[in-house]
XYZ file of C-alpha atoms in Angstrom:
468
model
C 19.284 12.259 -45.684
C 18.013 10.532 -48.448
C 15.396 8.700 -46.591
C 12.330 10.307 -44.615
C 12.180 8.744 -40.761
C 8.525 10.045 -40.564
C 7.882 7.578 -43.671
C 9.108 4.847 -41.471
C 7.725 2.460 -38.869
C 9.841 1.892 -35.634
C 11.575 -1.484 -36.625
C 12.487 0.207 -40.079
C 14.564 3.361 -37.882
C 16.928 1.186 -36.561
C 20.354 1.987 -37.827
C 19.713 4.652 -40.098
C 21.885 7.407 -40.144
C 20.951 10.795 -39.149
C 17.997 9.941 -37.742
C 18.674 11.539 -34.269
C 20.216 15.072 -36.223
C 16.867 14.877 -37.926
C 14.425 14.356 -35.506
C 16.459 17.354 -33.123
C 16.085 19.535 -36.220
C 12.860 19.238 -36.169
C 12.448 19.902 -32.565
C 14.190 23.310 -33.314
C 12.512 24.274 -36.111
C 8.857 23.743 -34.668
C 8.442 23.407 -30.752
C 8.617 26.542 -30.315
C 5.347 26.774 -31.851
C 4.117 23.306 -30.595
C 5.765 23.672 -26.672
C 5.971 19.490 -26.551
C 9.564 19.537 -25.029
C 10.395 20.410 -21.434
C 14.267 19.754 -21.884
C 15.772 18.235 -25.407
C 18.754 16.416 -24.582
C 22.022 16.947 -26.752
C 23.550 14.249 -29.367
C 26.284 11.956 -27.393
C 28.102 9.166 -28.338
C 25.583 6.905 -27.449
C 23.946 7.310 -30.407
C 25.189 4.708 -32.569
C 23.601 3.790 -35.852
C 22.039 1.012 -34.432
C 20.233 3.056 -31.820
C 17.014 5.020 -32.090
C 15.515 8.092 -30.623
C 12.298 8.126 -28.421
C 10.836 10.675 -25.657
C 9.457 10.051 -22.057
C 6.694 12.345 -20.275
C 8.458 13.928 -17.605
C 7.286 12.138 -14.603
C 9.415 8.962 -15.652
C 12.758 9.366 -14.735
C 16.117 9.102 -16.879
C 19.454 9.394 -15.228
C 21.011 12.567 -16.286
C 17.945 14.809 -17.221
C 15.613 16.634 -14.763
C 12.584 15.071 -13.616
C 9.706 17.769 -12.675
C 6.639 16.132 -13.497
C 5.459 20.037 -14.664
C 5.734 21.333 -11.048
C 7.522 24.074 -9.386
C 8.001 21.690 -6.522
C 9.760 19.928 -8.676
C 11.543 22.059 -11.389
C 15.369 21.518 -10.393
C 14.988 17.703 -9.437
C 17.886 15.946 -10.792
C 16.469 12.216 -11.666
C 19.038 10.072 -9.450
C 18.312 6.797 -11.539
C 16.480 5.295 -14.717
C 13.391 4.036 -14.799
C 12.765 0.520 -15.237
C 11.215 0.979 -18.593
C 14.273 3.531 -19.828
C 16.812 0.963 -18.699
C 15.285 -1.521 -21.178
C 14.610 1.291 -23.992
C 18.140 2.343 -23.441
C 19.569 -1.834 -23.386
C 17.176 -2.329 -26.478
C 19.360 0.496 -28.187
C 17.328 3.270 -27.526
C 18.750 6.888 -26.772
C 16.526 9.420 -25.176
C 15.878 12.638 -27.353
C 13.862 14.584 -24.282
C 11.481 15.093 -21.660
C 7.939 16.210 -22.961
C 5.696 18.365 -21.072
C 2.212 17.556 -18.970
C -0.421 18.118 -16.932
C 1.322 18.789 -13.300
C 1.962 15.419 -11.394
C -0.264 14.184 -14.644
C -3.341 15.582 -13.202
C -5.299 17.062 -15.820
C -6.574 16.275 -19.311
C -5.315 19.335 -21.289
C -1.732 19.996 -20.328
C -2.965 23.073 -19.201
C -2.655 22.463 -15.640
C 1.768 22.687 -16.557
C 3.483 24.513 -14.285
C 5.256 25.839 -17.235
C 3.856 26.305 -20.165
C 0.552 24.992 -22.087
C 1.567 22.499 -25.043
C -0.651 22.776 -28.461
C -2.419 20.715 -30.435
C -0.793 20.278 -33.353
C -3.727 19.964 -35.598
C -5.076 22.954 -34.507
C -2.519 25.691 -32.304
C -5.382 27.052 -30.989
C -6.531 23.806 -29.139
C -5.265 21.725 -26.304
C -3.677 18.409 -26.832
C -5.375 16.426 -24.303
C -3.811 15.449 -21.072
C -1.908 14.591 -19.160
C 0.462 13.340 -21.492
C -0.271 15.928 -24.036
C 3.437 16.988 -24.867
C 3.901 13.056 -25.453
C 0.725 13.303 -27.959
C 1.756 16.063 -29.795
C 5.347 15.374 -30.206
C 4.731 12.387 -32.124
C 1.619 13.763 -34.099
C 3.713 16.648 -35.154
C 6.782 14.260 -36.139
C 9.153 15.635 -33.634
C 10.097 12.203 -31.931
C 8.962 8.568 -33.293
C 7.396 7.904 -30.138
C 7.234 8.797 -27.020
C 5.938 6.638 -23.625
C 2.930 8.157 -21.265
C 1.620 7.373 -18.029
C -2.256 6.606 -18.164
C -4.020 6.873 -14.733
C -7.483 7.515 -16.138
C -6.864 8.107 -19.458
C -3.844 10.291 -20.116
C -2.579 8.136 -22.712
C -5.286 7.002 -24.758
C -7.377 10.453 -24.366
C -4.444 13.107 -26.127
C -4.109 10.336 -28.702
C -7.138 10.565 -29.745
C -6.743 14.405 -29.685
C -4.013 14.744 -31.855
C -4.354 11.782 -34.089
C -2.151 9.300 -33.175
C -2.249 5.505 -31.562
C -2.323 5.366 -27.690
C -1.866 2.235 -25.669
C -2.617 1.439 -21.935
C -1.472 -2.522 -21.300
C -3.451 -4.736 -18.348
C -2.299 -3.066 -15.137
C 1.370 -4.984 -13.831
C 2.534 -6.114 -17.834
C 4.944 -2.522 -17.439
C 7.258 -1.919 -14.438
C 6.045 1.704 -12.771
C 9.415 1.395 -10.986
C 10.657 4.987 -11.670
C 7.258 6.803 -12.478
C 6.307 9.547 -10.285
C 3.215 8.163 -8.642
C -0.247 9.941 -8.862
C -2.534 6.882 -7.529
C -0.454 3.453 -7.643
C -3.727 1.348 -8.273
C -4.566 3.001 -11.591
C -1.162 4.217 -12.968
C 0.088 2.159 -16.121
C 3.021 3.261 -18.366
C 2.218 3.179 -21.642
C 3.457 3.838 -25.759
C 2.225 6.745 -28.192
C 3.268 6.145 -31.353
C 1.971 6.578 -35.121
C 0.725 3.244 -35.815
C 0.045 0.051 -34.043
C 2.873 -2.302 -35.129
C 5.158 0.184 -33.267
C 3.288 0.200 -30.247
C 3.410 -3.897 -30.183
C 7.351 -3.168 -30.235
C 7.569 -0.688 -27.691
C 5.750 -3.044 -25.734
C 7.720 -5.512 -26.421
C 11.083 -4.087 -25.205
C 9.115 -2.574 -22.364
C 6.937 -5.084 -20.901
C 7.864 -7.828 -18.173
C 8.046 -8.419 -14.566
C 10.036 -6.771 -12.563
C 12.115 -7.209 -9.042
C 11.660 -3.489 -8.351
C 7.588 -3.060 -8.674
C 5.413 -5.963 -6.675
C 2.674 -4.966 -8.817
C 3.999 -6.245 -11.838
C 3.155 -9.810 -12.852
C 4.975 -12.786 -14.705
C 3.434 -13.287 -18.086
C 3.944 -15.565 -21.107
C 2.463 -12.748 -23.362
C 4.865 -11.773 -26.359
C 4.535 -8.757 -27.910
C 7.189 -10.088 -30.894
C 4.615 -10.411 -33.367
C 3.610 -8.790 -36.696
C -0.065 -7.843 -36.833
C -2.145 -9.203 -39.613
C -5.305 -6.869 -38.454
C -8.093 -9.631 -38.778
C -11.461 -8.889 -37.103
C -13.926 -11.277 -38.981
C -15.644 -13.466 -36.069
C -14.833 -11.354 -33.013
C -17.596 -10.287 -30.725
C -17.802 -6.495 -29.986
C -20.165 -4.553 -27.422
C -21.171 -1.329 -27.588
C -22.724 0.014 -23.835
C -25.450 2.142 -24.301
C -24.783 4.039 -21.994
C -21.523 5.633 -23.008
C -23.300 5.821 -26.840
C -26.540 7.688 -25.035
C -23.681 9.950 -22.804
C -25.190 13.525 -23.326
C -21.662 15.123 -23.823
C -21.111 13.443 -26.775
C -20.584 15.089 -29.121
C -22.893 14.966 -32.821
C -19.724 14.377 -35.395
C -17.595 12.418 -32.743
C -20.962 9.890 -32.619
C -20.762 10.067 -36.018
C -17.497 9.135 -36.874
C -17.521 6.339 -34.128
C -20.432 4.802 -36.024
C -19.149 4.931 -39.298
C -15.973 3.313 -37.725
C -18.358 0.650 -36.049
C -20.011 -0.303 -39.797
C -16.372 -0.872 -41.192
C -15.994 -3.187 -38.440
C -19.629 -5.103 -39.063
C -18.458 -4.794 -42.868
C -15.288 -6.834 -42.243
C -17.432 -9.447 -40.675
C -17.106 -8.348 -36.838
C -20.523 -9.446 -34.475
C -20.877 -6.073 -33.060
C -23.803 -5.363 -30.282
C -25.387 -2.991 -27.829
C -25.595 -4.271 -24.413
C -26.423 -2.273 -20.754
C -23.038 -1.964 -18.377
C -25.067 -0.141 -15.691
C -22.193 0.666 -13.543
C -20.099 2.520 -16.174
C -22.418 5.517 -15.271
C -20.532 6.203 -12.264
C -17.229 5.419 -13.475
C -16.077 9.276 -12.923
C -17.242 9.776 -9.576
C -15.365 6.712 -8.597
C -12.134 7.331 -10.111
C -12.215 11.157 -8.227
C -12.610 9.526 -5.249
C -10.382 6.735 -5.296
C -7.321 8.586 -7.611
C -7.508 12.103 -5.474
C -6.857 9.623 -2.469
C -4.360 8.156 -3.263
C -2.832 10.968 -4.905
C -3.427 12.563 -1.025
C -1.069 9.777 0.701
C 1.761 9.685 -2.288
C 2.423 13.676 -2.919
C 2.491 14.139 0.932
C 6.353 13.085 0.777
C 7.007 16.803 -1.412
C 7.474 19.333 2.078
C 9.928 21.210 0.062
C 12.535 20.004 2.504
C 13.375 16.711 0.950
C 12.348 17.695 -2.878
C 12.155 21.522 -4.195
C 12.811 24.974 -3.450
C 12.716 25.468 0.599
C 10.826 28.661 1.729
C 11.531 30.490 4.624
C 9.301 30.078 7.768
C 9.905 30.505 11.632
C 8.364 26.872 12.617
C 7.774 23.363 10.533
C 3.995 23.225 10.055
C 4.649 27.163 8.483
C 7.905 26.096 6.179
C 5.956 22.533 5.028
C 2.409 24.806 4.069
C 4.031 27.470 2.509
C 6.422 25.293 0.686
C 3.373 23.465 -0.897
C 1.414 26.623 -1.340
C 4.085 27.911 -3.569
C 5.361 24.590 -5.201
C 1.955 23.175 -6.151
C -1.152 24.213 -9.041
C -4.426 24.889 -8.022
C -5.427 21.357 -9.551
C -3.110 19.493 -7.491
C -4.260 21.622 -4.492
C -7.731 20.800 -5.596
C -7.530 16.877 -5.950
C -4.763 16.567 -2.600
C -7.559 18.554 -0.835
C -10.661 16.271 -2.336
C -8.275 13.091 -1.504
C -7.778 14.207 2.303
C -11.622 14.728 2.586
C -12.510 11.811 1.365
C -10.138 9.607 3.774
C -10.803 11.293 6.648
C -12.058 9.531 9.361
C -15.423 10.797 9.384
C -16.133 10.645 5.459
C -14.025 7.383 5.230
C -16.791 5.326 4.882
C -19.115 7.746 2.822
C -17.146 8.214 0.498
C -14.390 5.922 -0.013
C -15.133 2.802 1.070
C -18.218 2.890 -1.144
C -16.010 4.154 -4.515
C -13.979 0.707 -3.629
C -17.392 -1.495 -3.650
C -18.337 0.853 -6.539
C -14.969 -0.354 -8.340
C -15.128 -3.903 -7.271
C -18.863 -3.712 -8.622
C -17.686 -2.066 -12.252
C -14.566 -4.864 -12.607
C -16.811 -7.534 -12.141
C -19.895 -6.370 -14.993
C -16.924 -5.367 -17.320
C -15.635 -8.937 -16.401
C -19.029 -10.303 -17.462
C -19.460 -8.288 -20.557
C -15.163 -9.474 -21.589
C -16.392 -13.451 -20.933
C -19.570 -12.955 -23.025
C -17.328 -10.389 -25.696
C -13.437 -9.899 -26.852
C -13.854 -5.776 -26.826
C -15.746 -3.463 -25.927
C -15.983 -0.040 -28.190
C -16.160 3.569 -27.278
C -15.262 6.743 -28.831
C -11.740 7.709 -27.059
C -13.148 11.073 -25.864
C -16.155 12.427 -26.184
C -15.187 16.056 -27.641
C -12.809 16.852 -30.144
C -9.726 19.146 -28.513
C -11.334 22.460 -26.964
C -10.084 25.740 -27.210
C -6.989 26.526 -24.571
C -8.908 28.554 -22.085
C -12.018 27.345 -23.234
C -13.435 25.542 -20.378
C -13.012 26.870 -16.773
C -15.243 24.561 -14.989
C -12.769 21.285 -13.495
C -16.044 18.862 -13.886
C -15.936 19.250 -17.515
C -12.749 18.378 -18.037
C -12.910 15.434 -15.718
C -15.851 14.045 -17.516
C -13.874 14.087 -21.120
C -12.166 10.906 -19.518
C -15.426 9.111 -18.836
C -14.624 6.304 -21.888
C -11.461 5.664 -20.347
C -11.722 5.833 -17.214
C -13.068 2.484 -16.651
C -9.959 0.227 -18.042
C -8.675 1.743 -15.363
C -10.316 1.073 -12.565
C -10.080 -2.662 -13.823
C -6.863 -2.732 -14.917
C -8.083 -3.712 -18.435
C -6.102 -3.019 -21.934
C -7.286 -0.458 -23.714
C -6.219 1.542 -26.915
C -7.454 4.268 -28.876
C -7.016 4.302 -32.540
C -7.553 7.439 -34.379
C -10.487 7.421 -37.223
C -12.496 10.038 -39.356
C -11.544 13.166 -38.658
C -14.721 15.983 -37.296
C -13.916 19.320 -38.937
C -10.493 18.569 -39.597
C -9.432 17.666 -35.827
C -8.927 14.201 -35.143
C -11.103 11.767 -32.896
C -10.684 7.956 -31.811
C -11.934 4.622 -31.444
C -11.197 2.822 -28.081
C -10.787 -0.836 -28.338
C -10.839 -2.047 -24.518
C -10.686 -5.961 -23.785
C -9.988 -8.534 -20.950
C -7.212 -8.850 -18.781
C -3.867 -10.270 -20.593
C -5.926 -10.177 -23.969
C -3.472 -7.132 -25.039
C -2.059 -9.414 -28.489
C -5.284 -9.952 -29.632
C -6.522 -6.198 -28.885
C -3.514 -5.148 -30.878
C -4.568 -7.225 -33.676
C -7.721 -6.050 -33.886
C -6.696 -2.048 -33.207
C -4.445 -2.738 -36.907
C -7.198 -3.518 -38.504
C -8.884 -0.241 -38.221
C -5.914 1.400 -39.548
C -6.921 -0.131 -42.758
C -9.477 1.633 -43.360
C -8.917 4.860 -41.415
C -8.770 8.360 -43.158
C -6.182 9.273 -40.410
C -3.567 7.194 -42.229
C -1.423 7.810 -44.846
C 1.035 4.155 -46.040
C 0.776 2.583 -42.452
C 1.147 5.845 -40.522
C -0.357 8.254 -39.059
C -0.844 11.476 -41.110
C 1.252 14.921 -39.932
C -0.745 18.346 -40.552
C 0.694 19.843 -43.080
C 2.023 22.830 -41.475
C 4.497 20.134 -40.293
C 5.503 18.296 -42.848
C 8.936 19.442 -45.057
């Protein structure tokens, strides 16, 4: 092949020959050592050269592969239909290339929570990805797929991204059809693209987006994601919550590079301030109350009668428990547990009821602080990618998604944009803004490319131990 498809951006792959032999090549040579790929799918006729390749997290389904969201509950479900946003991938000319590992039922934020196998960082082999969609995150940092789609619940899009260098992209909650997307907690899941620069996440959105018969969460919009991005920032009003900048867990060179990021920005003539979002501080506790529950009500259809491997038992409380006790990770155990608690009739109240006011109460202030500003900025994570093994405690992990757990909980756009590396591992900016403003978030997200270390001509940059 005479031309390189990791040179190229996503509009530029279309049609070119050899593209899908490459990027399975590729897949041979390396996951091995990287362990992105559940299942790689074989070349087929499909594959026309007008087509392109692109990989889904394995809780989205695709007609023809297995869908097993990383759990043994799951590991021989056959996917009986496409999801909404495959249908249009595949109608757009798109042909899958595989199914990339995760967090189990996307419950984690290192991928090491996979019933399977724990995928690496590909800066680093040493070091997690991020999670949940961490074998999304490092397939495309590492060049084995041009990009890959995610499901962000609290973060899991936006939060490997930023671990592994690349551009991660959760749209305002009902732009992408979940119809087809293994629920975790319906009010907070949101599909979204990974990909190696921001221009190519504008058109994956743009083949993915719109409403849908099939989801009643999804909404009609005139938004068009059609559009090239000229990355202009001079004007736009930017806030900076003190609290997230004064978060204790942050770490010294991921403050750092944020900063520097945030002068570039001031530089190019952006009105950048600090301002108080007071309810951002609970942010964590709310989203483990509220996700966990609804996680509770949605996995309680898995018995291992209708889905998975059947256990024997002599009665059907016995066959349901042990079925679940064998099919499911201690997370999942952990947060289905926490989720029952917490809807139960006599911690109902307690506990849940106030996480909703607690929600409603964080919407509305980030709604304030989006009428008064266009973004608001955070560092993606606030750690650069651990050590696998490294941290045992759950509460540490669930506070690395305390920057992005609050689009979330709003249903706000939200990106993260990889800057200066710290050490040599990559960390990001997070660009979140107000409902529907997901154009104009773009726009500004290319900007920073321009003046980002972590890109090399308009993409991303690949560690070297990757590149040919």
């Amino acid at each position: 092949m005479n031309i390189n498809p990791l040179k190229l951006r996503l509009s530029e792959m279309r049609g070119l020959r050899g593209a899908f032999s490459f990027y399975r090549d590729r897949i041979e040579r390396f996951d091995k050592d990287l362990k992105a790929f559940l299942q790689v799918l074989q070349s087929s006729a499909e594959e026309t050269e007008r087509s392109f390749p692109f990989s889904l997290k394995d809780n989205i389904l695709a007609l023809g592969t297995r869908t097993t969201c990383s759990s043994r509950i799951l590991e021989n479900y056959e996917s009986p239909y496409d999801a909404t946003v495959t249908c249009k991938l595949k109608e757009s000319g798109g042909h899958l290339l595989g199914k990339t590992n995760l967090d189990e039922f996307a419950m984690g934020s290192s991928t090491e929570n996979s019933a399977f196998f724990t995928s690496r960082n590909p800066w680093d082999l040493s070091r997690i990805p991020g999670g949940s969609s961490g074998g999304s995150a490092a397939a495309v940092a590492a060049g084995l797929t041009p990009f890959a789609l995610g499901s962000d619940t609290g973060g899991s899009v936006r939060q490997p991204a930023s671990m592994c260098g690349i551009v991660g992209f959760k749209p305002t909650y009902g732009l992408v059809s979940r119809y087809g997307l293994v629920a975790f907690a319906s009010s907070l899941d949101q599909i979204g693209p990974m990909t190696r620069c921001v221009q190519d996440a504008a058109d994956v959105m743009s083949i993915i987006s719109g409403h849908d018969v099939k989801d009643s969460t999804t909404v009609k919009s005139s938004l068009s994601f059609n559009i090239d991005l000229k990355g202009e920032v001079k004007g736009l009003k930017m806030a900076v919550p003190e609290e997230m900048l004064d978060y204790r867990g942050l770490e010294d060179g991921v403050k750092a590079s944020f900063m520097d990021a945030v002068e570039e920005l001031k530089r190019a003539g952006a009105v950048i301030e600090k301002i108080s979002i007071p309810s951002v501080k609970y942010a964590v506790a709310t989203y483990y109350l509220i996700a966990p529950a609804e996680a509770s009500s949605n996995l309680s259809r898995f018995d291992g009668i209708r889905f998975g491997p059947r256990h024997e038992a002599t009665n059907y409380d016995e066959l349901v428990s042990r079925n679940r006790d064998m099919g499911f990770g201690r997370e999942v155990k952990r947060r289905i547990l926490l989720g029952t608690f917490t809807l139960s009739a006599a911690y109902y109240d307690a506990y849940y009821r106030k996480a909703l006011r607690t929600r409603k109460l964080m919407a509305n202030e980030l709604k304030a602080v989006l009428t008064e500003f266009d973004f608001i900025l955070n560092p993606s994570s606030p750690v650069v990618a651990p050590v696998i093994g490294e941290i045992s405690d759950p509460l540490s992990y669930y506070l690395m998604d305390i920057y992005t757990i609050p689009a979330n909980v709003a249903g706000l756009p939200s990106i993260s944009v990889p800057i200066a590396p710290v050490d040599g591992l990559p960390t990001g900016m997070l660009l979140t803004g107000r409902r529907f403003s997901d154009v104009k978030l773009l726009e500004a997200a290319s900007f920073i490319e321009g003046f980002s270390p972590a890109y090399e001509d308009g993409l991303t940059r690949i560690a070297e131990r990757w590149v040919e």
